[in-house]
Amino acid sequence: MENRLKELRAERGWSQADLAERLDVSRQTVNALERGKYDPSLPLAFRIARVFGRPIEAIFTPGQEDET
Amino acid sequence: MENRLKELRAERGWSQADLAERLDVSRQTVNALERGKYDPSLPLAFRIARVFGRPIEAIFTPGQEDET
DNA sequence: GCAAAATGTCAAGCAAGCTTGACATGCTCG
DNA sequence: CGAGCATGTCAAGCTTGCTTGACATTTTGC
């Protein structure tokens, strides 16, 4: 699963810690998500979508794994 | 998190097992999702959205938990 | 060049998502 | 009635998502 977290965060001039606070998760979680270590839960994906004012589909895109 | 799984599945006349097969998960998982036992992972949410031809936001809606 | 802030990373542990297998119940329809 | 399908449910077990705490490395800016 690919995502535009880093890009969207940068646009807003937020640190990973800033974003983590807005999402109510740990800084390490934001870091792991940006680096593609794992995917967020659906509830967290909704919070991310809300923070950035975009639909989930505009932030996350299923990669090779889910394409068929 | 609320969802319209049961409704959308019924519209198509599919059994839980049918849907499970299309989503590549177990029948018990579909049953648990419909009954709100837990939320799907984000990758599974994407597959569900694709199977029903609707955006994730049109199928799942964060409840009280995520509203503030 | 130095200090502080930001980012990356690791480990251990708990919680959530999903699996298989089994069994109970209910529904439909020959 | 009886067979078969659909649904609900439980338990045990594995994997993934997320946490805290600690420490190393990179970036920023004075």
Short mmCIF file of C-alpha atoms (C1' of nucleotides) in Angstrom, two decimals, chain A residues 6 9 15-16 27-28 31 35, chain C residues 6-11 16-17:
data_model
loop_
_atom_site.label_atom_id
_atom_site.label_comp_id
_atom_site.label_asym_id
_atom_site.label_seq_id
_atom_site.Cartn_x
_atom_site.Cartn_y
_atom_site.Cartn_z
CA LYS A 6 5.00 12.55 3.77
CA ARG A 9 2.53 16.58 5.82
CA SER A 15 6.74 17.48 11.86
CA GLN A 16 5.96 13.78 12.28
CA ARG A 27 5.37 9.55 16.54
CA GLN A 28 6.81 6.14 15.72
CA ASN A 31 7.14 7.37 10.92
CA ARG A 35 8.07 4.59 5.48
"C1'" DA C 6 13.59 16.01 13.53
"C1'" DT C 7 13.87 11.56 11.85
"C1'" DG C 8 15.12 6.66 11.89
"C1'" DT C 9 15.31 2.30 14.35
"C1'" DC C 10 15.04 -1.45 17.76
"C1'" DA C 11 12.85 -4.30 21.36
"C1'" DA C 16 -6.94 -6.02 16.77
"C1'" DG C 17 -7.62 -8.62 12.43
#
